[in-house]
mmCIF file of C-alpha atoms in Angstrom:
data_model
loop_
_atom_site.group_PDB
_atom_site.id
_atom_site.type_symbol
_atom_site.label_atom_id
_atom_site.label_comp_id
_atom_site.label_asym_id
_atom_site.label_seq_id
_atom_site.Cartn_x
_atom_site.Cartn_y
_atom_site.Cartn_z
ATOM 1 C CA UNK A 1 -39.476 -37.851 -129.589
ATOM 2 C CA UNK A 2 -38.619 -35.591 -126.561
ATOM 3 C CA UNK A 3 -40.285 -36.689 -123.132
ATOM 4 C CA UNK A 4 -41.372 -33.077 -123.393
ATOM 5 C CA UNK A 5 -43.617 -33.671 -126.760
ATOM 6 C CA UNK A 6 -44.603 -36.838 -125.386
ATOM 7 C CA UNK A 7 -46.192 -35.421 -122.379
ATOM 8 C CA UNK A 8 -47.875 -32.696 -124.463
ATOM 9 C CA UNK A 9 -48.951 -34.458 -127.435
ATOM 10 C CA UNK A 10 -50.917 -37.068 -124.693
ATOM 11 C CA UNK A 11 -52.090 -33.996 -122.770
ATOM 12 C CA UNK A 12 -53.709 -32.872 -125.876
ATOM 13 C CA UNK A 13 -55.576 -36.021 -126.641
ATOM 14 C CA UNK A 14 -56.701 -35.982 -123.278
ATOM 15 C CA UNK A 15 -57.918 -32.706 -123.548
ATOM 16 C CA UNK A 16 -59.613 -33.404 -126.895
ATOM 17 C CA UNK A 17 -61.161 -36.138 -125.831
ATOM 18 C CA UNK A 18 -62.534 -34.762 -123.103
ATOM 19 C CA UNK A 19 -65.390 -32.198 -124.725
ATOM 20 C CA UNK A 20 -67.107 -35.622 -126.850
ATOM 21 C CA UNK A 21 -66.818 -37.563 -123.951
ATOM 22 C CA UNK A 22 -69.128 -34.765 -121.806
ATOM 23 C CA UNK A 23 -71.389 -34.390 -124.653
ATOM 24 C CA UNK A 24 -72.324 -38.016 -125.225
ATOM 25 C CA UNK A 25 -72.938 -38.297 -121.519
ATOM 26 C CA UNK A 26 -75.192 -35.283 -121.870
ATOM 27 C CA UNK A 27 -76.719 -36.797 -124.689
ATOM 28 C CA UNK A 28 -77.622 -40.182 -122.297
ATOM 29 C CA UNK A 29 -78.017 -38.905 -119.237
ATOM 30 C CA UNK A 30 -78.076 -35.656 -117.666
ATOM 31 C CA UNK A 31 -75.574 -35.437 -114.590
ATOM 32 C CA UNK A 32 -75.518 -39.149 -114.111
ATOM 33 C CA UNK A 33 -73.430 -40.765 -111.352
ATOM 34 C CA UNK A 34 -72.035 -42.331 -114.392
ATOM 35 C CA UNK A 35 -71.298 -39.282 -115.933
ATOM 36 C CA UNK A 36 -69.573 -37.912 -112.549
ATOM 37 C CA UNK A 37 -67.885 -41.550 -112.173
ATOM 38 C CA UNK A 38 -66.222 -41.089 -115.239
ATOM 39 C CA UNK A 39 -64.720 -37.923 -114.779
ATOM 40 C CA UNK A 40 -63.274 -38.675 -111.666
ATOM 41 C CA UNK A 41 -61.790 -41.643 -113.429
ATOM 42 C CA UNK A 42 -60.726 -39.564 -116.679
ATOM 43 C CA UNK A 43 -59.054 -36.875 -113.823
ATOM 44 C CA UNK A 44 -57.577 -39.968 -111.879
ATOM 45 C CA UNK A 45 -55.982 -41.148 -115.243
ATOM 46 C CA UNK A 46 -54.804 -38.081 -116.339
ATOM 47 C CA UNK A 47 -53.302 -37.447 -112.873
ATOM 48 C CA UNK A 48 -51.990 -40.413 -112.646
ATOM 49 C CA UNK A 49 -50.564 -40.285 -116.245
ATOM 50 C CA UNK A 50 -48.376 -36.719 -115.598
ATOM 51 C CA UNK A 51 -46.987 -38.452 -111.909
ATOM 52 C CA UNK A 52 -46.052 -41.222 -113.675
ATOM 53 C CA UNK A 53 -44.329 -38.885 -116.847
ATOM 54 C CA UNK A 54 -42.824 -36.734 -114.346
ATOM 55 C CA UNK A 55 -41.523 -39.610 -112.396
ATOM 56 C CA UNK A 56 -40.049 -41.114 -116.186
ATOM 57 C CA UNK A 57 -38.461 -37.787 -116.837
ATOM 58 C CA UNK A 58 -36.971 -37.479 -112.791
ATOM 59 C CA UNK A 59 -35.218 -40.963 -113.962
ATOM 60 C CA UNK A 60 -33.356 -39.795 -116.452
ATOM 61 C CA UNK A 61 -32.233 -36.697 -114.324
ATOM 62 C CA UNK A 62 -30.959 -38.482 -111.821
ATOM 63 C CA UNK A 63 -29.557 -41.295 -114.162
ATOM 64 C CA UNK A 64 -27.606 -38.691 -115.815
ATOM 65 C CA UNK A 65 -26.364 -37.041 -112.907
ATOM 66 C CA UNK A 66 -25.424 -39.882 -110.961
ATOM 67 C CA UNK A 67 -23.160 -40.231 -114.414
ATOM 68 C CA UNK A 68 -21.536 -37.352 -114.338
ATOM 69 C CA UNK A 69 -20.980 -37.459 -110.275
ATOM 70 C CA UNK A 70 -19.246 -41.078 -111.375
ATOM 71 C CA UNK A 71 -17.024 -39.617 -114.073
ATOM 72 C CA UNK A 72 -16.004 -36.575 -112.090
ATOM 73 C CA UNK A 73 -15.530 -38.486 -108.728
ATOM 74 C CA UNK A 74 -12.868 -41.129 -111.256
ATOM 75 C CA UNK A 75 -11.050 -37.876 -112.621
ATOM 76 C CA UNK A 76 -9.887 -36.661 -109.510
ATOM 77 C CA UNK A 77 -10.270 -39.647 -107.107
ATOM 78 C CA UNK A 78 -6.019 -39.301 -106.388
ATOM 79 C CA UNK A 79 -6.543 -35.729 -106.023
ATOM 80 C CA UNK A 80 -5.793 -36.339 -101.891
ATOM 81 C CA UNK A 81 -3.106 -38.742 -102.094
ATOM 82 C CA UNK A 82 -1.236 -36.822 -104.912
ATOM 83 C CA UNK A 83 -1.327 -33.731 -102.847
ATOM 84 C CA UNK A 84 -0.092 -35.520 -100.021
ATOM 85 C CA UNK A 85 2.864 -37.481 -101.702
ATOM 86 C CA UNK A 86 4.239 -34.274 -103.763
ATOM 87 C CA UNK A 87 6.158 -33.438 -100.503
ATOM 88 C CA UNK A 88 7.986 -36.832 -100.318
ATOM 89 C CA UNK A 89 8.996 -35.253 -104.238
ATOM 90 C CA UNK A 90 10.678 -32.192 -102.590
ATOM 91 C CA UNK A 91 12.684 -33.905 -100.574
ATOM 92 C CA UNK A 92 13.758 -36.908 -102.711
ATOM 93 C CA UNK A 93 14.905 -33.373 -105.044
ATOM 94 C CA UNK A 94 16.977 -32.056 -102.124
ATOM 95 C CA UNK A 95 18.090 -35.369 -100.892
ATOM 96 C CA UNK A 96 19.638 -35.577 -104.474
ATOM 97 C CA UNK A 97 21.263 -32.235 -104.680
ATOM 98 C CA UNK A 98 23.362 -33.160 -101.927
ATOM 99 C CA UNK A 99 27.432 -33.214 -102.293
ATOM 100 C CA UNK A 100 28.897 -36.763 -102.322
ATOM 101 C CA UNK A 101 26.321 -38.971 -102.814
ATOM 102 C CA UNK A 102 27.684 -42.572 -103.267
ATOM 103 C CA UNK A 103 26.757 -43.755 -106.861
ATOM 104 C CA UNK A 104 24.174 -46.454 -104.922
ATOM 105 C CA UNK A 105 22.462 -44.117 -102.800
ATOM 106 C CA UNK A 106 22.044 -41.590 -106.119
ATOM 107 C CA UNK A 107 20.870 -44.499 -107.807
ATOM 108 C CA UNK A 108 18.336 -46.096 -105.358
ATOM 109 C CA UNK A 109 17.107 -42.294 -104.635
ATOM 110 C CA UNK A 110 16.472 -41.337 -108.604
ATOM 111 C CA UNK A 111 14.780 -44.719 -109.000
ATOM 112 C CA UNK A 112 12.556 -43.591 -105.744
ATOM 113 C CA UNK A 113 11.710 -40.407 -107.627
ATOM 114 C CA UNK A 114 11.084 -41.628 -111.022
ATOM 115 C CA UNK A 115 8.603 -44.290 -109.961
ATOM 116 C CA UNK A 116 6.886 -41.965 -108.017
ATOM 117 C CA UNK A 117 6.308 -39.619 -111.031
ATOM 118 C CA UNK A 118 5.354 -42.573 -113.018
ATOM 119 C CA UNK A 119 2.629 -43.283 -110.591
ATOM 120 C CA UNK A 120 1.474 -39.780 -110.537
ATOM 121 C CA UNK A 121 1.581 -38.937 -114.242
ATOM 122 C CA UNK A 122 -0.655 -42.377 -114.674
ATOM 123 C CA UNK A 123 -3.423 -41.081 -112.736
ATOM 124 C CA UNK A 124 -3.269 -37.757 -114.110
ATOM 125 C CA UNK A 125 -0.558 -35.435 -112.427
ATOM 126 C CA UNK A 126 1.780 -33.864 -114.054
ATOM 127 C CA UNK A 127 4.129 -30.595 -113.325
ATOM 128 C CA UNK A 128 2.581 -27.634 -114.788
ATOM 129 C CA UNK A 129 4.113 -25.811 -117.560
ATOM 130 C CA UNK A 130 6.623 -22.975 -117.314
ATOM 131 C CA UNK A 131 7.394 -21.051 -120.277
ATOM 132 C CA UNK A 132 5.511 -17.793 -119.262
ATOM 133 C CA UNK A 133 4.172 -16.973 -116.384
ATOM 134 C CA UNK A 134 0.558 -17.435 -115.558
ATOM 135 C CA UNK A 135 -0.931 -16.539 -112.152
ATOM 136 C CA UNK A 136 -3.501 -19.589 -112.604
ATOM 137 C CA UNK A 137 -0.161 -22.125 -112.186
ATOM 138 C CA UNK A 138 2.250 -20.154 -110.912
ATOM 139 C CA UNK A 139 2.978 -18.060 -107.527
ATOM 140 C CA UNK A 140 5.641 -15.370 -108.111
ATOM 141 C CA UNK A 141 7.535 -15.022 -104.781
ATOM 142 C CA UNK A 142 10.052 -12.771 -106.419
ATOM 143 C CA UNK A 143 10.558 -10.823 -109.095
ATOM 144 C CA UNK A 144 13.298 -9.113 -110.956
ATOM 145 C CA UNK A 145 13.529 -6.500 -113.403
ATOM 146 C CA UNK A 146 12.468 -7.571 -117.292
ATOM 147 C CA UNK A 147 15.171 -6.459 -119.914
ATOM 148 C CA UNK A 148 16.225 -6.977 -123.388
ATOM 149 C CA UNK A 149 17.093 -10.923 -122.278
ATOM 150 C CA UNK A 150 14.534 -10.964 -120.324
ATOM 151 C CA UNK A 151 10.785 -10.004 -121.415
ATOM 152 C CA UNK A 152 8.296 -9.289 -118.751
ATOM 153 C CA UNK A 153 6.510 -12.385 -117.721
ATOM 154 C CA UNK A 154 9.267 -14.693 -118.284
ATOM 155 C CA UNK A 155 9.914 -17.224 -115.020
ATOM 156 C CA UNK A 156 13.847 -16.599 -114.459
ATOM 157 C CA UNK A 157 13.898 -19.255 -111.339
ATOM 158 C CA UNK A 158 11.642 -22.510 -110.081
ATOM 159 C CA UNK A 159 11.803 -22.190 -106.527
ATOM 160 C CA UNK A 160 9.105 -25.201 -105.746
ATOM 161 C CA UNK A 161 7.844 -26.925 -109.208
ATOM 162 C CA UNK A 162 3.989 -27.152 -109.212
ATOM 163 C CA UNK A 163 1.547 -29.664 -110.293
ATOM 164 C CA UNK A 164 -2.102 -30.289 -111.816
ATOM 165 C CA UNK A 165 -3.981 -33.214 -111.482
ATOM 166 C CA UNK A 166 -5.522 -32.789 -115.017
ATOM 167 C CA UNK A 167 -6.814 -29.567 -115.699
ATOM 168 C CA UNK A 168 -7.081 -29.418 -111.821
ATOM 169 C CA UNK A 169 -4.239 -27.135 -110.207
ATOM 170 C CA UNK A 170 -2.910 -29.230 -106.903
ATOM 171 C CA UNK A 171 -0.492 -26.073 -106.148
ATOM 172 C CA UNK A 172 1.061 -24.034 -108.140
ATOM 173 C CA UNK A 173 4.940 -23.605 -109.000
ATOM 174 C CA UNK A 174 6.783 -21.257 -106.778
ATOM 175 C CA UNK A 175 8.550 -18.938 -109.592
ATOM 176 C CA UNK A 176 11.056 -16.166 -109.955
ATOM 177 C CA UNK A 177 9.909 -13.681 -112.579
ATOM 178 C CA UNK A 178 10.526 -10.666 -114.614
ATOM 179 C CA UNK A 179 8.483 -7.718 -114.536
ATOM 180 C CA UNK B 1 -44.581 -48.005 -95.029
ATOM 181 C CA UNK B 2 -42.859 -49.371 -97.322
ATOM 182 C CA UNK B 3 -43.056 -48.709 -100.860
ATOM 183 C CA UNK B 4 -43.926 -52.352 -101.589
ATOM 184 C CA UNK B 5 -47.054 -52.288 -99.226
ATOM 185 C CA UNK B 6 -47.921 -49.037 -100.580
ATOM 186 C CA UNK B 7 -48.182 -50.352 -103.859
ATOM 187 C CA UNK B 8 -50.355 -53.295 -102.771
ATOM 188 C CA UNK B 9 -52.626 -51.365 -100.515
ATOM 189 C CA UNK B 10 -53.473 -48.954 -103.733
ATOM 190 C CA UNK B 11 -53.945 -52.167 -105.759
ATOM 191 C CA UNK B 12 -55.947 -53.835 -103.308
ATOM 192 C CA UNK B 13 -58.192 -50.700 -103.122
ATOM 193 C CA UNK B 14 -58.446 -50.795 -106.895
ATOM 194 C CA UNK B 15 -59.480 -54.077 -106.677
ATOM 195 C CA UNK B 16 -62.001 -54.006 -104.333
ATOM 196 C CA UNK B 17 -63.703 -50.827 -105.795
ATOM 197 C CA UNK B 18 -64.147 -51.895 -108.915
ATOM 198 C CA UNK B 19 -66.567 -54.917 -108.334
ATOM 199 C CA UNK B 20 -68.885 -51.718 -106.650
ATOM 200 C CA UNK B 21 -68.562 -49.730 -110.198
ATOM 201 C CA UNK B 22 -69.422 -52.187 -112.373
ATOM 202 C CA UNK B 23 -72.895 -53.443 -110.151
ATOM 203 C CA UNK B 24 -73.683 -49.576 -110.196
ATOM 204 C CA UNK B 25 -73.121 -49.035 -113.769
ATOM 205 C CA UNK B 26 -74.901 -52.340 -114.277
ATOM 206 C CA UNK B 27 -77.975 -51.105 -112.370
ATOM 207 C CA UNK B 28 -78.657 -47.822 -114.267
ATOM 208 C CA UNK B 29 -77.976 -48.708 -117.729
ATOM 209 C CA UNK B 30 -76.658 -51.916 -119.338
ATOM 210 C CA UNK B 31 -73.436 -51.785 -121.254
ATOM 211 C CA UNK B 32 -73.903 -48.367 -122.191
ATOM 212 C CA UNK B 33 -71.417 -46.678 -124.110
ATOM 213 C CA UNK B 34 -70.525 -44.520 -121.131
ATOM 214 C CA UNK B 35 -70.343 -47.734 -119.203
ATOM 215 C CA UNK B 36 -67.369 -48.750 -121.429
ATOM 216 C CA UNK B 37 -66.001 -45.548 -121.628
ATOM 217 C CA UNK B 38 -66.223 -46.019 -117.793
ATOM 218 C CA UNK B 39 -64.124 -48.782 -118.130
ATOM 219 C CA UNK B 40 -61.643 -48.316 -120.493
ATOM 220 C CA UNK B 41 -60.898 -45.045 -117.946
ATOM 221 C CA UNK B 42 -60.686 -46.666 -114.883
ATOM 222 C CA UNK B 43 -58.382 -49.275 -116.606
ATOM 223 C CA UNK B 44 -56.333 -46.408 -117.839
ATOM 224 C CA UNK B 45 -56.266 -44.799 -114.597
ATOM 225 C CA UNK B 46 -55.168 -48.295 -113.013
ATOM 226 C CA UNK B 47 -52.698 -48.601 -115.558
ATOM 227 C CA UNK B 48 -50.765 -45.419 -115.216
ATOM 228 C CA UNK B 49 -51.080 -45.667 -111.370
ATOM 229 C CA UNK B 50 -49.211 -48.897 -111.562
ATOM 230 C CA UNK B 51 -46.264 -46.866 -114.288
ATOM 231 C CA UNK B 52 -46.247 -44.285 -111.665
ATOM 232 C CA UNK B 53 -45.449 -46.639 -108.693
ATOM 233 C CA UNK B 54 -43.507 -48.821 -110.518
ATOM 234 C CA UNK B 55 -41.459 -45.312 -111.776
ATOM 235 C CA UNK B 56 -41.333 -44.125 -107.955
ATOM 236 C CA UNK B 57 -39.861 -47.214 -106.659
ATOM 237 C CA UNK B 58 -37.162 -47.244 -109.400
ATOM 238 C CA UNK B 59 -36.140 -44.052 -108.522
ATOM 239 C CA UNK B 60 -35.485 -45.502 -105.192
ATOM 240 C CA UNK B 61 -33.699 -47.863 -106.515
ATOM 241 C CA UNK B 62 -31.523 -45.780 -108.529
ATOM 242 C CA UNK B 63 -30.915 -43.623 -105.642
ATOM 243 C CA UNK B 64 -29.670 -45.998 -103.516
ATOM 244 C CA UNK B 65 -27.617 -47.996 -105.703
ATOM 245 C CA UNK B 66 -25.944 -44.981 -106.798
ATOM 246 C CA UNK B 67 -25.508 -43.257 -103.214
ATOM 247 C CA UNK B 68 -24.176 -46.668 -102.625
ATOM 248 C CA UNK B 69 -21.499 -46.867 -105.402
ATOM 249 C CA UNK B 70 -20.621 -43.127 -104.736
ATOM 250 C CA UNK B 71 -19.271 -44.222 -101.182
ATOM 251 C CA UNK B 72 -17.217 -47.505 -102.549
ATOM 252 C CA UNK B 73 -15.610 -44.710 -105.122
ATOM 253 C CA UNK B 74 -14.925 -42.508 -102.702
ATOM 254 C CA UNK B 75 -13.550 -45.223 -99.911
ATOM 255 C CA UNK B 76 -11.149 -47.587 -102.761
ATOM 256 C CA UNK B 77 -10.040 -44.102 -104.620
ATOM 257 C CA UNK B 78 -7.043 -44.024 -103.566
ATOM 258 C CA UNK B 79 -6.372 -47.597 -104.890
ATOM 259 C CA UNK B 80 -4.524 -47.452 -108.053
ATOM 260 C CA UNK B 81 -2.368 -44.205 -106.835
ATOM 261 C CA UNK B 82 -1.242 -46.520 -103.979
ATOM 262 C CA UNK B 83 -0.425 -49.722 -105.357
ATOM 263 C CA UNK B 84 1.556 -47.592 -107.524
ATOM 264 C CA UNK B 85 3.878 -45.896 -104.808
ATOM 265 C CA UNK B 86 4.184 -49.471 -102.895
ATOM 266 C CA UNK B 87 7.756 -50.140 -105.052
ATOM 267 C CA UNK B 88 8.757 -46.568 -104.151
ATOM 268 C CA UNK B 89 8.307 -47.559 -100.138
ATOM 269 C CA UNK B 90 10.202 -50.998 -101.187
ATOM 270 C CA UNK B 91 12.708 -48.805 -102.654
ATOM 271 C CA UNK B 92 13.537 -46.677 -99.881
ATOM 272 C CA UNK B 93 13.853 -49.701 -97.514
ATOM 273 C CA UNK B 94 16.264 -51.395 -99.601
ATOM 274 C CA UNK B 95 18.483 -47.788 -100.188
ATOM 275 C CA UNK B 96 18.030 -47.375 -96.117
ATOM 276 C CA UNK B 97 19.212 -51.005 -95.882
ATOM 277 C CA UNK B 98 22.569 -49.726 -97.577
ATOM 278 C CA UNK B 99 25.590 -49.822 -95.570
ATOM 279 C CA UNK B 100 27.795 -46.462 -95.250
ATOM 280 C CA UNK B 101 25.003 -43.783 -95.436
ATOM 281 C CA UNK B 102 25.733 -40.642 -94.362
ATOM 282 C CA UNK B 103 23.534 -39.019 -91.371
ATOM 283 C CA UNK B 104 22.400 -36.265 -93.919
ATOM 284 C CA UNK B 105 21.608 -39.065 -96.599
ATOM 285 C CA UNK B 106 19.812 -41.169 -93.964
ATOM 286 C CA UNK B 107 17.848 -38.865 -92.088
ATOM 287 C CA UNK B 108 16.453 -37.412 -96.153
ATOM 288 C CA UNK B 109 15.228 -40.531 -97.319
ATOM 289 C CA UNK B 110 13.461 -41.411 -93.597
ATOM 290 C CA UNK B 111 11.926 -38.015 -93.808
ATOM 291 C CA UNK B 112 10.690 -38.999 -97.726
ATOM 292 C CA UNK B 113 9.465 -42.522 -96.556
ATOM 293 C CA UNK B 114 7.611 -41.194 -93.383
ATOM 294 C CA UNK B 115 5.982 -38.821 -95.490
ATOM 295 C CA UNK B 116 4.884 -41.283 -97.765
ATOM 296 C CA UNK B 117 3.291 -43.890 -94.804
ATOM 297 C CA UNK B 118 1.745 -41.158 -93.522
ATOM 298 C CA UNK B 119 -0.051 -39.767 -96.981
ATOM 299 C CA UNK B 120 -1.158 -43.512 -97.331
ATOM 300 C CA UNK B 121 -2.285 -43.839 -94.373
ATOM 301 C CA UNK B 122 -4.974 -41.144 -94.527
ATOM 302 C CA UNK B 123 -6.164 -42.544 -97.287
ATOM 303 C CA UNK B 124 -6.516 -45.844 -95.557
ATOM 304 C CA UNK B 125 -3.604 -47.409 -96.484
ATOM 305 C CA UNK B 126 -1.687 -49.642 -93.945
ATOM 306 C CA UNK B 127 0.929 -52.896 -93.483
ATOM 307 C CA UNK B 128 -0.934 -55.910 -93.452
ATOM 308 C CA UNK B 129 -0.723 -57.595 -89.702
ATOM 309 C CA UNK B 130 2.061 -60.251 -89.111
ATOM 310 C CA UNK B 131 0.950 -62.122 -86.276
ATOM 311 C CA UNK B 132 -0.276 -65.151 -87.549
ATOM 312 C CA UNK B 133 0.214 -66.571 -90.740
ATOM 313 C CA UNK B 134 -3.352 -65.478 -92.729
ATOM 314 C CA UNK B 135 -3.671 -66.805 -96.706
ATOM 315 C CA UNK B 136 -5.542 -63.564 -97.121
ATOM 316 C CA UNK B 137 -3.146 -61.398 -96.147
ATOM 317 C CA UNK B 138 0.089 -63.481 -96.497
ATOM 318 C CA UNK B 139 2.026 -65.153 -99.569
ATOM 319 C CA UNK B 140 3.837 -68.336 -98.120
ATOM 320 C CA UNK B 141 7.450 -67.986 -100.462
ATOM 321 C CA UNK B 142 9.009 -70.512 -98.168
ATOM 322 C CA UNK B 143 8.684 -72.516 -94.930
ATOM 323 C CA UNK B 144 10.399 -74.201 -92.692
ATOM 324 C CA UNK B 145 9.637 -76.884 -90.002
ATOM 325 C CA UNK B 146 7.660 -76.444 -87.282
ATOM 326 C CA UNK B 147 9.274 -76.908 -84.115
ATOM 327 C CA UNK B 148 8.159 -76.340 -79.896
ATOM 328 C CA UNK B 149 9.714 -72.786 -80.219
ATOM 329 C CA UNK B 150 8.177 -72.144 -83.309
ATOM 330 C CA UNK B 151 4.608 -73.174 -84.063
ATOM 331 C CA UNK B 152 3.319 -74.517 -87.341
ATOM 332 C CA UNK B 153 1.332 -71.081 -89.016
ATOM 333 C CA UNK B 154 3.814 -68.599 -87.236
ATOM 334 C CA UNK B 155 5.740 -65.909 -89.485
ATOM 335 C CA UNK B 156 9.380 -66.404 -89.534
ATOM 336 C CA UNK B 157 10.336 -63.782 -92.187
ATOM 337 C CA UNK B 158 8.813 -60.578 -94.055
ATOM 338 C CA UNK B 159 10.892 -60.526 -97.345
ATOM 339 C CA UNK B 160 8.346 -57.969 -98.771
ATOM 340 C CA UNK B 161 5.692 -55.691 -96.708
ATOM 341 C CA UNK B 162 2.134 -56.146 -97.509
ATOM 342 C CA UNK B 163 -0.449 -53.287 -97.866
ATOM 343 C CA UNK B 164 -4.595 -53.407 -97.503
ATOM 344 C CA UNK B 165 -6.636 -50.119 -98.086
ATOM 345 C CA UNK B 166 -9.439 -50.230 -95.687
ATOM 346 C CA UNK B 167 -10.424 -54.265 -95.817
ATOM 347 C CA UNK B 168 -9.270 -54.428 -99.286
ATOM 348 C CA UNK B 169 -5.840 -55.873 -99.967
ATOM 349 C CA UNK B 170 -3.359 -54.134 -102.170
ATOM 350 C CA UNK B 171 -0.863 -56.952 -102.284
ATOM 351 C CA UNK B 172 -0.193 -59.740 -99.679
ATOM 352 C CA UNK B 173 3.066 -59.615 -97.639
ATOM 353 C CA UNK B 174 5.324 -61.848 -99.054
ATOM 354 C CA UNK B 175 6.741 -64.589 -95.890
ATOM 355 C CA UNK B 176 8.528 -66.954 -94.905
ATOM 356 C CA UNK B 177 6.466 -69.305 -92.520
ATOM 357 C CA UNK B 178 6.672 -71.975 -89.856
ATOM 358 C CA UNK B 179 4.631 -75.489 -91.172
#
């Protein structure tokens, strides 16, 4: 049963009790101090009775809230760092496409780069998709003209890859694309 | 006023109104039907006034345990996302480390470490001190003996950085240590 049906189906009782209650007292004793007595105390009971299912009901509000603040503040809670560590990405990138790397150095940099992914994709991040463009993931900071090759909307250059921490957009890829 | 003393004081007034109702009710007509009726309301009342308080005070309760736990998730967030990264700074040292790097080389993988302390270290992250030799900051992998120049808990060697976010430790710095 629904708090809500709860509440009602006891405020109807109340309410039906409430006419035989006044009429037996009338039957005893006209305007008694009993009979005033026990109407403050029915009122007191009844008042006391919706604070107390209010307060029940405020409960589960906030209970369920405070649930949903939890599970939304553990979905994104590396939103900050991950936004902050994908320019150490860039570089490692650029420090890798540089001529004459010794085999070491190439080595010690890609192991660099693919334990930082690792660490990102675990909590969440991952680059975002690129087969067509979509202004929600991608910023197109040039474009060229679409042809028979090339349909309109298709990315024909990553300038800056872009990531999303779940469904959650950190920044978006930097794109070439066809129009 | 607390909610505990509130709670008593309404009590307490419950209490110490209730001998009154009964002599009255007594006086004028002797257990009467309203007379119980009387009763059985005023216990009512008494009893949802006590759910209601009780109700209030959890809410409270709830609130600040969850205000509470909102501000540990919000201060240890960044705690998985930078435990995971740690290898990728112990990386880096060990490819600056290398002998033979070229200045480009070099000066890209300072530029991708730096960037890296310094995302940490907005999130709270920082190198565990050094001074003295601490069991809850520092993992003792060796010692050696103790000597006038070199006093018994002093830190002769970091083989591995340690890391704390806030208060809480990440991993301990691993040492080599005077005994």
């Amino acid at each position: 049963m629904s708090k809500k049906d709860k509440k009602e189906e006891i405020k109807e009782e109340v309410e039906a009790t409430e006419p035989t209650t006044e009429e037996s007292v009338k039957e005893v004793a006209e305007e008694t101090s009993e009979n005033k007595e026990l109407q403050e105390a029915l009122e007191r009971a009844e008042d006391f009775e919706n604070k107390y299912l209010r307060a029940h009901a405020e409960i589960q509000n906030i209970q369920r809230r405070a649930n949903e603040e939890r599970q939304s503040l553990q979905r994104y809670r590396s939103q900050d760092l991950a936004k902050a560590i994908l320019p150490s990405l860039d570089n490692l990138e650029r420090a890798l496409a540089v001529e004459g790397l010794t085999d070491d150095v190439k080595k010690g940099l890609e192991m660099v780069q693919e334990s930082l992914i690792q660490a990102l994709k675990e909590e969440g991040v991952e680059e975002v998709e690129l087969e067509n463009f979509d202004p929600n993931l991608h910023m197109a900071v040039q474009t060229l003209d679409a042809d028979d090759d090339h349909p309109a909307d298709s990315i024909a250059q990553v300038l800056q890859k872009g990531y999303q921490l779940h469904e959650r957009l950190l920044r978006p890829a930097m794109v070439v694309v066809y129009n």
